[in-house]
PDB file of C-alpha atoms and ligand atoms in Angstrom:
ATOM      1  CA  UNK N  19      -0.199 -22.189 -20.297  1.00 31.00           C
ATOM      2  CA  UNK N  20       0.153 -20.228 -17.115  1.00 34.00           C
ATOM      3  CA  UNK N  21       3.134 -17.580 -17.268  1.00 38.00           C
ATOM      4  CA  UNK N  22       3.616 -14.960 -15.428  1.00 39.00           C
ATOM      5  CA  UNK N  23       6.179 -12.395 -16.131  1.00 37.00           C
ATOM      6  CA  UNK N  24       6.525  -9.317 -13.754  1.00 37.00           C
ATOM      7  CA  UNK N  25       9.624  -7.029 -13.552  1.00 33.00           C
ATOM      8  CA  UNK N  26      11.760  -7.282 -10.148  1.00 33.00           C
ATOM      9  CA  UNK N  27      12.867  -3.566 -10.519  1.00 30.00           C
ATOM     10  CA  UNK N  28      15.532  -4.568  -8.486  1.00 28.00           C
ATOM     11  CA  UNK N  29      18.730  -2.387  -8.534  1.00 30.00           C
ATOM     12  CA  UNK N  30      21.345  -4.359  -9.991  1.00 32.00           C
ATOM     13  CA  UNK N  31      24.651  -5.259  -7.969  1.00 32.00           C
ATOM     14  CA  UNK N  32      27.564  -3.047  -8.279  1.00 33.00           C
ATOM     15  CA  UNK N  33      29.919  -5.737  -7.956  1.00 35.00           C
ATOM     16  CA  UNK N  34      30.532  -8.469 -10.612  1.00 38.00           C
ATOM     17  CA  UNK N  35      32.862 -11.186 -11.492  1.00 43.00           C
ATOM     18  CA  UNK N  36      31.028 -11.745 -14.705  1.00 44.00           C
ATOM     19  CA  UNK N  37      31.739  -9.768 -17.819  1.00 46.00           C
ATOM     20  CA  UNK N  38      29.353  -9.157 -21.071  1.00 55.00           C
ATOM     21  CA  UNK N  39      25.708  -9.955 -20.768  1.00 81.00           C
ATOM     22  CA  UNK N  40      25.348 -12.489 -18.093  1.00 90.00           C
ATOM     23  CA  UNK N  41      23.641 -11.902 -15.069  1.00 95.00           C
ATOM     24  CA  UNK N  42      25.483 -10.535 -11.913  1.00 98.00           C
ATOM     25  CA  UNK N  43      23.223 -12.716 -10.163  1.00 98.00           C
ATOM     26  CA  UNK N  44      20.450 -15.381 -10.746  1.00 98.00           C
ATOM     27  CA  UNK N  45      18.009 -16.971  -8.691  1.00 98.00           C
ATOM     28  CA  UNK N  46      15.708 -20.191  -9.422  1.00 98.00           C
ATOM     29  CA  UNK N  47      13.012 -21.889  -7.098  1.00 98.00           C
ATOM     30  CA  UNK N  48      10.380 -24.841  -7.041  1.00 98.00           C
ATOM     31  CA  UNK N  49       7.663 -25.957  -5.024  1.00 97.00           C
ATOM     32  CA  UNK N  50       7.499 -29.498  -6.456  1.00 95.00           C
ATOM     33  CA  UNK N  51       6.912 -31.722  -9.514  1.00 93.00           C
ATOM     34  CA  UNK N  52       3.682 -33.483 -10.128  1.00 90.00           C
ATOM     35  CA  UNK N  53      -0.077 -32.869 -11.310  1.00 88.00           C
ATOM     36  CA  UNK N  54      -1.899 -29.715 -10.312  1.00 90.00           C
ATOM     37  CA  UNK N  55      -5.192 -29.685 -11.904  1.00 89.00           C
ATOM     38  CA  UNK N  56      -5.501 -26.929 -14.479  1.00 90.00           C
ATOM     39  CA  UNK N  57      -8.754 -26.296 -13.730  1.00 92.00           C
ATOM     40  CA  UNK N  58      -7.987 -25.497 -10.028  1.00 92.00           C
ATOM     41  CA  UNK N  59     -10.224 -22.239  -8.663  1.00 94.00           C
ATOM     42  CA  UNK N  60      -8.661 -19.341  -8.861  1.00 94.00           C
ATOM     43  CA  UNK N  61      -8.024 -18.919  -5.306  1.00 95.00           C
ATOM     44  CA  UNK N  62      -6.235 -22.095  -5.519  1.00 92.00           C
ATOM     45  CA  UNK N  63      -3.902 -21.038  -8.286  1.00 93.00           C
ATOM     46  CA  UNK N  64      -3.195 -17.444  -6.644  1.00 95.00           C
ATOM     47  CA  UNK N  65      -2.324 -19.362  -3.445  1.00 95.00           C
ATOM     48  CA  UNK N  66       0.728 -21.255  -5.389  1.00 95.00           C
ATOM     49  CA  UNK N  67       1.435 -18.351  -7.075  1.00 96.00           C
ATOM     50  CA  UNK N  68       1.653 -16.100  -4.352  1.00 97.00           C
ATOM     51  CA  UNK N  69       3.726 -18.756  -2.491  1.00 97.00           C
ATOM     52  CA  UNK N  70       6.248 -18.825  -4.940  1.00 97.00           C
ATOM     53  CA  UNK N  71       6.248 -15.163  -5.678  1.00 98.00           C
ATOM     54  CA  UNK N  72       7.064 -14.384  -2.209  1.00 98.00           C
ATOM     55  CA  UNK N  73       9.996 -16.679  -1.901  1.00 98.00           C
ATOM     56  CA  UNK N  74      11.344 -15.828  -5.747  1.00 98.00           C
ATOM     57  CA  UNK N  75      11.072 -11.874  -4.515  1.00 98.00           C
ATOM     58  CA  UNK N  76      12.880 -12.316  -1.093  1.00 98.00           C
ATOM     59  CA  UNK N  77      16.164 -14.663  -2.742  1.00 98.00           C
ATOM     60  CA  UNK N  78      16.219 -11.811  -5.619  1.00 98.00           C
ATOM     61  CA  UNK N  79      16.256  -8.335  -3.192  1.00 98.00           C
ATOM     62  CA  UNK N  80      18.552 -10.336  -0.932  1.00 98.00           C
ATOM     63  CA  UNK N  81      20.988 -11.586  -3.949  1.00 98.00           C
ATOM     64  CA  UNK N  82      20.732  -8.052  -5.390  1.00 98.00           C
ATOM     65  CA  UNK N  83      21.773  -6.383  -2.023  1.00 98.00           C
ATOM     66  CA  UNK N  84      25.126  -8.713  -2.342  1.00 98.00           C
ATOM     67  CA  UNK N  85      24.473 -11.518  -0.125  1.00 98.00           C
ATOM     68  CA  UNK N  86      25.962 -14.712  -0.306  1.00 98.00           C
ATOM     69  CA  UNK N  87      24.344 -17.444  -2.538  1.00 98.00           C
ATOM     70  CA  UNK N  88      24.447 -20.071   0.527  1.00 98.00           C
ATOM     71  CA  UNK N  89      22.381 -17.753   2.698  1.00 98.00           C
ATOM     72  CA  UNK N  90      19.762 -16.601   0.088  1.00 98.00           C
ATOM     73  CA  UNK N  91      19.013 -20.435  -0.774  1.00 98.00           C
ATOM     74  CA  UNK N  92      18.671 -21.549   2.985  1.00 98.00           C
ATOM     75  CA  UNK N  93      16.579 -18.502   3.664  1.00 98.00           C
ATOM     76  CA  UNK N  94      14.237 -19.270   0.688  1.00 98.00           C
ATOM     77  CA  UNK N  95      13.616 -22.670   1.423  1.00 98.00           C
ATOM     78  CA  UNK N  96      13.176 -21.404   5.190  1.00 98.00           C
ATOM     79  CA  UNK N  97      10.196 -19.205   3.706  1.00 98.00           C
ATOM     80  CA  UNK N  98       8.547 -22.331   1.770  1.00 98.00           C
ATOM     81  CA  UNK N  99       9.023 -24.450   4.508  1.00 98.00           C
ATOM     82  CA  UNK N 100       6.671 -22.238   6.058  1.00 98.00           C
ATOM     83  CA  UNK N 101       4.059 -22.278   3.945  1.00 97.00           C
ATOM     84  CA  UNK N 102       1.616 -25.182   4.164  1.00 96.00           C
ATOM     85  CA  UNK N 103       1.008 -25.518   0.644  1.00 95.00           C
ATOM     86  CA  UNK N 104       4.235 -26.970   0.095  1.00 96.00           C
ATOM     87  CA  UNK N 105       5.380 -30.679   1.126  1.00 96.00           C
ATOM     88  CA  UNK N 106       8.609 -29.040   3.533  1.00 97.00           C
ATOM     89  CA  UNK N 107       8.257 -27.963   6.872  1.00 97.00           C
ATOM     90  CA  UNK N 108       4.668 -26.985   7.656  1.00 97.00           C
ATOM     91  CA  UNK N 109       2.015 -28.755   5.463  1.00 96.00           C
ATOM     92  CA  UNK N 110       4.914 -31.912   4.792  1.00 97.00           C
ATOM     93  CA  UNK N 111       3.273 -35.184   4.024  1.00 96.00           C
ATOM     94  CA  UNK N 112       2.369 -37.709   6.407  1.00 96.00           C
ATOM     95  CA  UNK N 113       4.617 -40.957   6.766  1.00 96.00           C
ATOM     96  CA  UNK N 114       2.523 -44.204   7.025  1.00 95.00           C
ATOM     97  CA  UNK N 115       3.201 -43.915  10.992  1.00 96.00           C
ATOM     98  CA  UNK N 116       1.336 -40.875  11.255  1.00 96.00           C
ATOM     99  CA  UNK N 117       3.972 -38.374  11.713  1.00 97.00           C
ATOM    100  CA  UNK N 118       5.754 -36.061   9.638  1.00 98.00           C
ATOM    101  CA  UNK N 119       9.156 -36.821   8.872  1.00 98.00           C
ATOM    102  CA  UNK N 120      11.720 -34.371   7.272  1.00 98.00           C
ATOM    103  CA  UNK N 121      14.644 -34.691   5.077  1.00 98.00           C
ATOM    104  CA  UNK N 122      16.932 -31.705   3.468  1.00 98.00           C
ATOM    105  CA  UNK N 123      20.385 -30.859   1.986  1.00 98.00           C
ATOM    106  CA  UNK N 124      22.287 -27.633   1.005  1.00 99.00           C
ATOM    107  CA  UNK N 125      25.166 -27.493  -0.645  1.00 98.00           C
ATOM    108  CA  UNK N 126      27.805 -24.493  -1.334  1.00 98.00           C
ATOM    109  CA  UNK N 127      29.604 -24.521  -4.626  1.00 98.00           C
ATOM    110  CA  UNK N 128      32.307 -22.702  -3.363  1.00 98.00           C
ATOM    111  CA  UNK N 129      34.423 -25.686  -1.976  1.00 98.00           C
ATOM    112  CA  UNK N 130      31.584 -28.637  -2.194  1.00 98.00           C
ATOM    113  CA  UNK N 131      30.450 -28.321   1.404  1.00 98.00           C
ATOM    114  CA  UNK N 132      27.297 -29.859   2.247  1.00 98.00           C
ATOM    115  CA  UNK N 133      25.115 -31.092   4.669  1.00 98.00           C
ATOM    116  CA  UNK N 134      21.999 -33.197   4.845  1.00 99.00           C
ATOM    117  CA  UNK N 135      19.372 -34.490   7.427  1.00 98.00           C
ATOM    118  CA  UNK N 136      16.875 -37.459   7.235  1.00 98.00           C
ATOM    119  CA  UNK N 137      13.519 -38.428   9.645  1.00 98.00           C
ATOM    120  CA  UNK N 138      13.685 -35.540  11.696  1.00 98.00           C
ATOM    121  CA  UNK N 139      10.267 -35.001  13.290  1.00 98.00           C
ATOM    122  CA  UNK N 140      10.787 -31.713  15.592  1.00 98.00           C
ATOM    123  CA  UNK N 141      12.754 -29.162  13.987  1.00 98.00           C
ATOM    124  CA  UNK N 142      11.002 -26.215  12.531  1.00 98.00           C
ATOM    125  CA  UNK N 143      13.320 -25.854   9.583  1.00 98.00           C
ATOM    126  CA  UNK N 144      14.970 -28.913   8.453  1.00 98.00           C
ATOM    127  CA  UNK N 145      17.010 -26.824   5.915  1.00 98.00           C
ATOM    128  CA  UNK N 146      18.643 -24.751   8.899  1.00 98.00           C
ATOM    129  CA  UNK N 147      19.573 -28.173  10.526  1.00 98.00           C
ATOM    130  CA  UNK N 148      21.075 -29.859   7.679  1.00 99.00           C
ATOM    131  CA  UNK N 149      23.208 -26.157   6.836  1.00 98.00           C
ATOM    132  CA  UNK N 150      24.194 -26.252  10.529  1.00 98.00           C
ATOM    133  CA  UNK N 151      25.623 -30.052   9.862  1.00 98.00           C
ATOM    134  CA  UNK N 152      27.474 -28.598   6.962  1.00 98.00           C
ATOM    135  CA  UNK N 153      28.989 -25.709   9.233  1.00 98.00           C
ATOM    136  CA  UNK N 154      29.343 -27.053  12.533  1.00 98.00           C
ATOM    137  CA  UNK N 155      30.476 -30.911  12.244  1.00 98.00           C
ATOM    138  CA  UNK N 156      32.738 -33.025  10.341  1.00 98.00           C
ATOM    139  CA  UNK N 157      30.032 -35.136   9.175  1.00 98.00           C
ATOM    140  CA  UNK N 158      27.707 -34.579   5.941  1.00 98.00           C
ATOM    141  CA  UNK N 159      24.461 -36.546   6.697  1.00 98.00           C
ATOM    142  CA  UNK N 160      22.550 -37.089  10.138  1.00 98.00           C
ATOM    143  CA  UNK N 161      19.793 -39.197  10.430  1.00 98.00           C
ATOM    144  CA  UNK N 162      16.504 -39.759  12.574  1.00 97.00           C
ATOM    145  CA  UNK N 163      17.335 -39.793  16.410  1.00 97.00           C
ATOM    146  CA  UNK N 164      21.283 -38.900  15.742  1.00 98.00           C
ATOM    147  CA  UNK N 165      20.254 -35.458  13.820  1.00 98.00           C
ATOM    148  CA  UNK N 166      17.657 -34.779  16.753  1.00 98.00           C
ATOM    149  CA  UNK N 167      20.347 -35.363  19.436  1.00 98.00           C
ATOM    150  CA  UNK N 168      22.521 -32.937  17.392  1.00 98.00           C
ATOM    151  CA  UNK N 169      19.475 -30.202  17.022  1.00 98.00           C
ATOM    152  CA  UNK N 170      19.193 -30.181  20.947  1.00 98.00           C
ATOM    153  CA  UNK N 171      22.908 -28.920  20.922  1.00 98.00           C
ATOM    154  CA  UNK N 172      21.880 -26.131  18.427  1.00 98.00           C
ATOM    155  CA  UNK N 173      19.858 -23.238  18.582  1.00 98.00           C
ATOM    156  CA  UNK N 174      17.254 -24.442  15.643  1.00 98.00           C
ATOM    157  CA  UNK N 175      13.685 -23.922  16.345  1.00 98.00           C
ATOM    158  CA  UNK N 176      12.210 -27.257  17.532  1.00 98.00           C
ATOM    159  CA  UNK N 177       7.900 -27.701  17.528  1.00 98.00           C
ATOM    160  CA  UNK N 178       5.715 -30.445  18.268  1.00 98.00           C
ATOM    161  CA  UNK N 179       5.351 -32.669  15.310  1.00 98.00           C
ATOM    162  CA  UNK N 180       1.511 -31.552  15.334  1.00 98.00           C
ATOM    163  CA  UNK N 181       2.773 -28.055  13.743  1.00 98.00           C
ATOM    164  CA  UNK N 182       3.816 -29.444  10.707  1.00 98.00           C
ATOM    165  CA  UNK N 183       0.557 -31.658   9.983  1.00 98.00           C
ATOM    166  CA  UNK N 184      -2.571 -30.157   8.111  1.00 96.00           C
ATOM    167  CA  UNK N 185      -5.766 -31.575   7.210  1.00 96.00           C
ATOM    168  CA  UNK N 186      -5.215 -32.129   3.284  1.00 92.00           C
ATOM    169  CA  UNK N 187      -2.175 -34.104   4.414  1.00 94.00           C
ATOM    170  CA  UNK N 188      -3.967 -35.970   6.664  1.00 94.00           C
ATOM    171  CA  UNK N 189      -6.681 -37.086   4.203  1.00 93.00           C
ATOM    172  CA  UNK N 190      -4.068 -37.904   1.517  1.00 91.00           C
ATOM    173  CA  UNK N 191      -2.535 -40.205   3.669  1.00 92.00           C
ATOM    174  CA  UNK N 192      -5.837 -41.848   4.409  1.00 91.00           C
ATOM    175  CA  UNK N 193      -6.282 -42.381   0.844  1.00 87.00           C
ATOM    176  CA  UNK N 194      -2.636 -43.338   0.678  1.00 76.00           C
ATOM    177  CA  UNK N 195      -2.120 -40.948  -2.341  1.00 61.00           C
ATOM    178  CA  UNK N 196       0.840 -39.341  -3.295  1.00 55.00           C
ATOM    179  CA  UNK N 197       0.019 -35.803  -3.108  1.00 50.00           C
ATOM    180  CA  UNK N 198      -1.189 -34.487  -6.045  1.00 55.00           C
ATOM    181  CA  UNK N 199       1.123 -31.808  -6.375  1.00 53.00           C
ATOM    182  CA  UNK N 200       4.693 -33.070  -5.276  1.00 69.00           C
ATOM    183  CA  UNK N 201       5.395 -30.191  -3.362  1.00 90.00           C
ATOM    184  CA  UNK N 202       9.369 -30.603  -2.534  1.00 96.00           C
ATOM    185  CA  UNK N 203      10.824 -27.198  -2.697  1.00 98.00           C
ATOM    186  CA  UNK N 204      14.256 -26.489  -3.510  1.00 98.00           C
ATOM    187  CA  UNK N 205      16.321 -23.140  -4.580  1.00 98.00           C
ATOM    188  CA  UNK N 206      19.245 -22.499  -6.434  1.00 99.00           C
ATOM    189  CA  UNK N 207      21.351 -19.405  -6.841  1.00 98.00           C
ATOM    190  CA  UNK N 208      24.437 -17.507  -8.003  1.00 98.00           C
ATOM    191  CA  UNK N 209      25.667 -14.440  -6.143  1.00 98.00           C
ATOM    192  CA  UNK N 210      27.345 -11.448  -7.404  1.00 98.00           C
ATOM    193  CA  UNK N 211      30.556 -12.985  -6.056  1.00 98.00           C
ATOM    194  CA  UNK N 212      29.974 -15.899  -8.519  1.00 98.00           C
ATOM    195  CA  UNK N 213      29.096 -18.728  -6.125  1.00 98.00           C
ATOM    196  CA  UNK N 214      26.772 -21.355  -6.479  1.00 98.00           C
ATOM    197  CA  UNK N 215      24.272 -22.971  -3.989  1.00 99.00           C
ATOM    198  CA  UNK N 216      21.759 -25.067  -3.821  1.00 99.00           C
ATOM    199  CA  UNK N 217      18.847 -26.406  -1.195  1.00 99.00           C
ATOM    200  CA  UNK N 218      16.452 -29.102  -1.296  1.00 98.00           C
ATOM    201  CA  UNK N 219      13.632 -29.772   1.479  1.00 98.00           C
ATOM    202  CA  UNK N 220      11.062 -32.170   1.369  1.00 98.00           C
ATOM    203  CA  UNK N 221       8.668 -34.584   3.671  1.00 97.00           C
ATOM    204  CA  UNK N 222       9.144 -37.206   1.288  1.00 96.00           C
ATOM    205  CA  UNK N 223       6.189 -39.445  -0.113  1.00 94.00           C
ATOM    206  CA  UNK N 224       2.736 -39.998   1.927  1.00 94.00           C
ATOM    207  CA  UNK N 225       2.724 -43.034   3.528  1.00 94.00           C
ATOM    208  CA  UNK N 226       6.743 -43.686   3.257  1.00 95.00           C
ATOM    209  CA  UNK N 227       7.991 -46.651   5.764  1.00 95.00           C
ATOM    210  CA  UNK N 228      10.743 -48.159   6.932  1.00 97.00           C
ATOM    211  CA  UNK N 229      12.858 -45.374   7.432  1.00 97.00           C
ATOM    212  CA  UNK N 230      12.396 -44.480   3.748  1.00 97.00           C
ATOM    213  CA  UNK N 231      14.969 -41.893   2.439  1.00 98.00           C
ATOM    214  CA  UNK N 232      14.690 -39.560  -1.003  1.00 97.00           C
ATOM    215  CA  UNK N 233      16.375 -37.859  -2.952  1.00 98.00           C
ATOM    216  CA  UNK N 234      16.261 -34.559  -1.462  1.00 98.00           C
ATOM    217  CA  UNK N 235      18.904 -34.975   1.179  1.00 98.00           C
ATOM    218  CA  UNK N 236      21.149 -37.309  -0.819  1.00 98.00           C
ATOM    219  CA  UNK N 237      24.025 -34.906  -2.166  1.00 98.00           C
ATOM    220  CA  UNK N 238      24.320 -35.841  -5.706  1.00 98.00           C
ATOM    221  CA  UNK N 239      21.072 -36.904  -6.388  1.00 98.00           C
ATOM    222  CA  UNK N 240      18.495 -34.313  -4.981  1.00 98.00           C
ATOM    223  CA  UNK N 241      20.916 -31.720  -4.681  1.00 98.00           C
ATOM    224  CA  UNK N 242      24.206 -30.495  -5.909  1.00 98.00           C
ATOM    225  CA  UNK N 243      26.417 -27.350  -6.263  1.00 99.00           C
ATOM    226  CA  UNK N 244      29.714 -26.765  -7.812  1.00 98.00           C
ATOM    227  CA  UNK N 245      31.040 -23.323  -8.543  1.00 98.00           C
ATOM    228  CA  UNK N 246      33.027 -24.784 -11.970  1.00 98.00           C
ATOM    229  CA  UNK N 247      29.537 -26.076 -13.640  1.00 98.00           C
ATOM    230  CA  UNK N 248      25.964 -25.203 -11.620  1.00 98.00           C
ATOM    231  CA  UNK N 249      23.683 -25.644  -8.626  1.00 99.00           C
ATOM    232  CA  UNK N 250      20.795 -28.195  -8.997  1.00 98.00           C
ATOM    233  CA  UNK N 251      17.887 -29.146  -7.058  1.00 98.00           C
ATOM    234  CA  UNK N 252      15.532 -32.126  -8.045  1.00 98.00           C
ATOM    235  CA  UNK N 253      11.588 -32.866  -7.234  1.00 97.00           C
ATOM    236  CA  UNK N 254       9.653 -36.195  -8.096  1.00 96.00           C
ATOM    237  CA  UNK N 255      10.658 -39.651  -7.883  1.00 96.00           C
ATOM    238  CA  UNK N 256      13.073 -40.021  -5.557  1.00 97.00           C
ATOM    239  CA  UNK N 257      14.253 -43.490  -6.227  1.00 97.00           C
ATOM    240  CA  UNK N 258      14.724 -42.640  -9.688  1.00 98.00           C
ATOM    241  CA  UNK N 259      16.815 -39.555  -8.883  1.00 98.00           C
ATOM    242  CA  UNK N 260      18.756 -41.531  -6.722  1.00 98.00           C
ATOM    243  CA  UNK N 261      19.287 -44.683  -8.549  1.00 98.00           C
ATOM    244  CA  UNK N 262      20.652 -42.280 -11.723  1.00 98.00           C
ATOM    245  CA  UNK N 263      22.695 -39.493  -9.339  1.00 98.00           C
ATOM    246  CA  UNK N 264      20.526 -37.125 -11.159  1.00 98.00           C
ATOM    247  CA  UNK N 265      21.856 -33.866  -9.929  1.00 98.00           C
ATOM    248  CA  UNK N 266      25.533 -35.105 -10.162  1.00 98.00           C
ATOM    249  CA  UNK N 267      25.048 -36.482 -13.823  1.00 98.00           C
ATOM    250  CA  UNK N 268      24.021 -32.897 -14.954  1.00 98.00           C
ATOM    251  CA  UNK N 269      27.007 -31.491 -13.417  1.00 98.00           C
ATOM    252  CA  UNK N 270      29.282 -34.147 -14.684  1.00 98.00           C
ATOM    253  CA  UNK N 271      28.156 -33.685 -18.391  1.00 98.00           C
ATOM    254  CA  UNK N 272      28.737 -30.147 -17.994  1.00 98.00           C
ATOM    255  CA  UNK N 273      32.334 -30.654 -16.556  1.00 98.00           C
ATOM    256  CA  UNK N 274      33.239 -33.407 -18.324  1.00 98.00           C
ATOM    257  CA  UNK N 275      31.264 -33.061 -21.747  1.00 98.00           C
ATOM    258  CA  UNK N 276      31.142 -29.577 -21.973  1.00 98.00           C
ATOM    259  CA  UNK N 277      27.367 -29.476 -22.318  1.00 98.00           C
ATOM    260  CA  UNK N 278      25.636 -26.276 -21.399  1.00 98.00           C
ATOM    261  CA  UNK N 279      23.041 -26.865 -18.457  1.00 98.00           C
ATOM    262  CA  UNK N 280      19.962 -27.114 -20.676  1.00 98.00           C
ATOM    263  CA  UNK N 281      21.106 -29.764 -22.812  1.00 98.00           C
ATOM    264  CA  UNK N 282      22.439 -31.818 -19.593  1.00 98.00           C
ATOM    265  CA  UNK N 283      18.881 -31.402 -17.863  1.00 98.00           C
ATOM    266  CA  UNK N 284      17.215 -32.025 -20.983  1.00 98.00           C
ATOM    267  CA  UNK N 285      19.171 -35.283 -21.399  1.00 98.00           C
ATOM    268  CA  UNK N 286      18.284 -36.472 -17.891  1.00 98.00           C
ATOM    269  CA  UNK N 287      14.756 -35.614 -18.260  1.00 98.00           C
ATOM    270  CA  UNK N 288      14.101 -37.160 -21.434  1.00 98.00           C
ATOM    271  CA  UNK N 289      16.891 -39.653 -21.827  1.00 98.00           C
ATOM    272  CA  UNK N 290      17.648 -40.868 -18.168  1.00 98.00           C
ATOM    273  CA  UNK N 291      14.292 -40.145 -16.160  1.00 98.00           C
ATOM    274  CA  UNK N 292      11.091 -41.898 -16.834  1.00 98.00           C
ATOM    275  CA  UNK N 293       7.795 -39.660 -18.347  1.00 97.00           C
ATOM    276  CA  UNK N 294       6.415 -37.977 -14.911  1.00 95.00           C
ATOM    277  CA  UNK N 295       9.446 -38.712 -12.961  1.00 96.00           C
ATOM    278  CA  UNK N 296       9.870 -35.187 -12.026  1.00 97.00           C
ATOM    279  CA  UNK N 297      11.690 -32.086 -12.711  1.00 97.00           C
ATOM    280  CA  UNK N 298      15.156 -30.232 -11.720  1.00 98.00           C
ATOM    281  CA  UNK N 299      15.629 -26.264 -11.351  1.00 98.00           C
ATOM    282  CA  UNK N 300      19.163 -25.392 -12.129  1.00 98.00           C
ATOM    283  CA  UNK N 301      21.882 -22.317 -12.164  1.00 98.00           C
ATOM    284  CA  UNK N 302      25.098 -22.318 -14.031  1.00 98.00           C
ATOM    285  CA  UNK N 303      27.711 -20.629 -13.532  1.00 98.00           C
ATOM    286  CA  UNK N 304      27.221 -18.083 -16.022  1.00 97.00           C
ATOM    287  CA  UNK N 305      23.752 -17.606 -14.795  1.00 98.00           C
ATOM    288  CA  UNK N 306      21.766 -19.216 -17.324  1.00 98.00           C
ATOM    289  CA  UNK N 307      18.601 -20.541 -15.403  1.00 98.00           C
ATOM    290  CA  UNK N 308      16.719 -23.653 -16.259  1.00 98.00           C
ATOM    291  CA  UNK N 309      13.117 -24.852 -14.542  1.00 98.00           C
ATOM    292  CA  UNK N 310      12.380 -28.065 -16.418  1.00 98.00           C
ATOM    293  CA  UNK N 311       9.801 -31.078 -15.599  1.00 97.00           C
ATOM    294  CA  UNK N 312       8.899 -33.999 -17.211  1.00 96.00           C
ATOM    295  CA  UNK N 313       5.732 -34.233 -15.325  1.00 95.00           C
ATOM    296  CA  UNK N 314       2.207 -32.330 -16.153  1.00 94.00           C
ATOM    297  CA  UNK N 315       2.931 -29.054 -13.512  1.00 95.00           C
ATOM    298  CA  UNK N 316       6.132 -27.761 -11.333  1.00 96.00           C
ATOM    299  CA  UNK N 317       5.419 -24.871  -9.438  1.00 97.00           C
ATOM    300  CA  UNK N 318       8.483 -22.824  -9.959  1.00 97.00           C
ATOM    301  CA  UNK N 319      10.185 -19.286 -10.415  1.00 98.00           C
ATOM    302  CA  UNK N 320      12.950 -17.697 -12.076  1.00 98.00           C
ATOM    303  CA  UNK N 321      14.622 -14.448 -11.612  1.00 98.00           C
ATOM    304  CA  UNK N 322      17.920 -12.785 -12.320  1.00 98.00           C
ATOM    305  CA  UNK N 323      19.598  -9.381 -12.186  1.00 98.00           C
ATOM    306  CA  UNK N 324      18.554  -8.418 -15.831  1.00 97.00           C
ATOM    307  CA  UNK N 325      14.986  -7.826 -14.573  1.00 96.00           C
ATOM    308  CA  UNK N 326      13.783 -11.287 -14.964  1.00 97.00           C
ATOM    309  CA  UNK N 327      11.213 -12.476 -12.501  1.00 98.00           C
ATOM    310  CA  UNK N 328       9.182 -15.178 -13.601  1.00 98.00           C
ATOM    311  CA  UNK N 329       6.682 -17.991 -12.233  1.00 97.00           C
ATOM    312  CA  UNK N 330       4.979 -20.645 -13.715  1.00 96.00           C
ATOM    313  CA  UNK N 331       3.132 -23.863 -12.796  1.00 96.00           C
ATOM    314  CA  UNK N 332       2.193 -25.634 -16.078  1.00 93.00           C
ATOM    315  CA  UNK N 333       3.711 -25.373 -19.239  1.00 83.00           C
ATOM    316  CA  UNK N 334       5.609 -22.530 -20.167  1.00 67.00           C
TER     317      UNK N 334
HETATM  318  N1  LIG S 407      11.766 -36.222  -4.527  1.00 86.63           N
HETATM  319  C1  LIG S 407      10.526 -36.217  -3.444  1.00 86.63           C
HETATM  320  C2  LIG S 407      11.165 -37.850  -2.349  1.00 86.63           C
HETATM  321  O1  LIG S 407      11.239 -38.787  -3.332  1.00 86.63           O
HETATM  322  C3  LIG S 407       9.465 -35.910  -3.506  1.00 86.63           C
HETATM  323  C4  LIG S 407       9.190 -34.806  -4.329  1.00 86.63           C
HETATM  324  O2  LIG S 407      10.112 -34.747  -4.847  1.00 86.63           O
HETATM  325  O3  LIG S 407       8.018 -34.918  -4.455  1.00 86.63           O
HETATM  326  O4  LIG S 407      11.153 -37.739  -1.271  1.00 86.63           O
END
């Protein structure tokens, strides 16, 4: 059992569209569901905790300053994409052909605008390209060569594919293993105006082939945001999340059945998905936060304007 509760000490925002005890802003992040050995070395554990803490702290500070949720989820995911521990950006898992290919999506709950990319190999921050698809095109989802061609016309940073490649991930490919820790990253946020946003970024599954696309860039499967209900980011067996349209399912249960975020997420994790399929993080329109998984571990964090700042890896 690992739960760290730290106090953020962030100033509370002056603006609020919420009343009563609801938080004025709220944030959750994940660094992937899967299996991290509870007997991991102290340094190994600290590395995960530090990675999550750094991203959560940055997002919390930005939201406390009044930044937009969409801005914050992109920035937080960029931080996680830079950390080689996580399966996104640098440190993404290898596809069967020996390259790292990224999937990412982002969604703005204000107007359901969204953007996604799949199979990119030279874009340093796939989440930023996904956001540009959202803001600079009339399309939602770009793939492979087309996404790279679109990137050519933007100012997004480009790198050689070797930038993403790490030795532990190469060993995973040699063993054809699903990476121990999963490691996909995601962020959901509610800002001080009550707007919701979600972002998810991943290298997908080790040894993926034939242009396999997981749930992370599929809006409604691995990512969803609608100001009326919630913002969500999933991690786990992408095929299951696509099959059951997991993120949209949670949104729909809240919208049409009036369920709470927690009830809807518990339902999909226990009654829809199979044990060990994965996890989900969410924030509701009232600032309720959930980080739940049906796998042995999920690196995750929650923070809000009431001073909550919690990170965990195993069961709470
Ligand atoms: N959901 C991701 C995928 O299937 C992988 C993960 O979250 O570990 O591509």
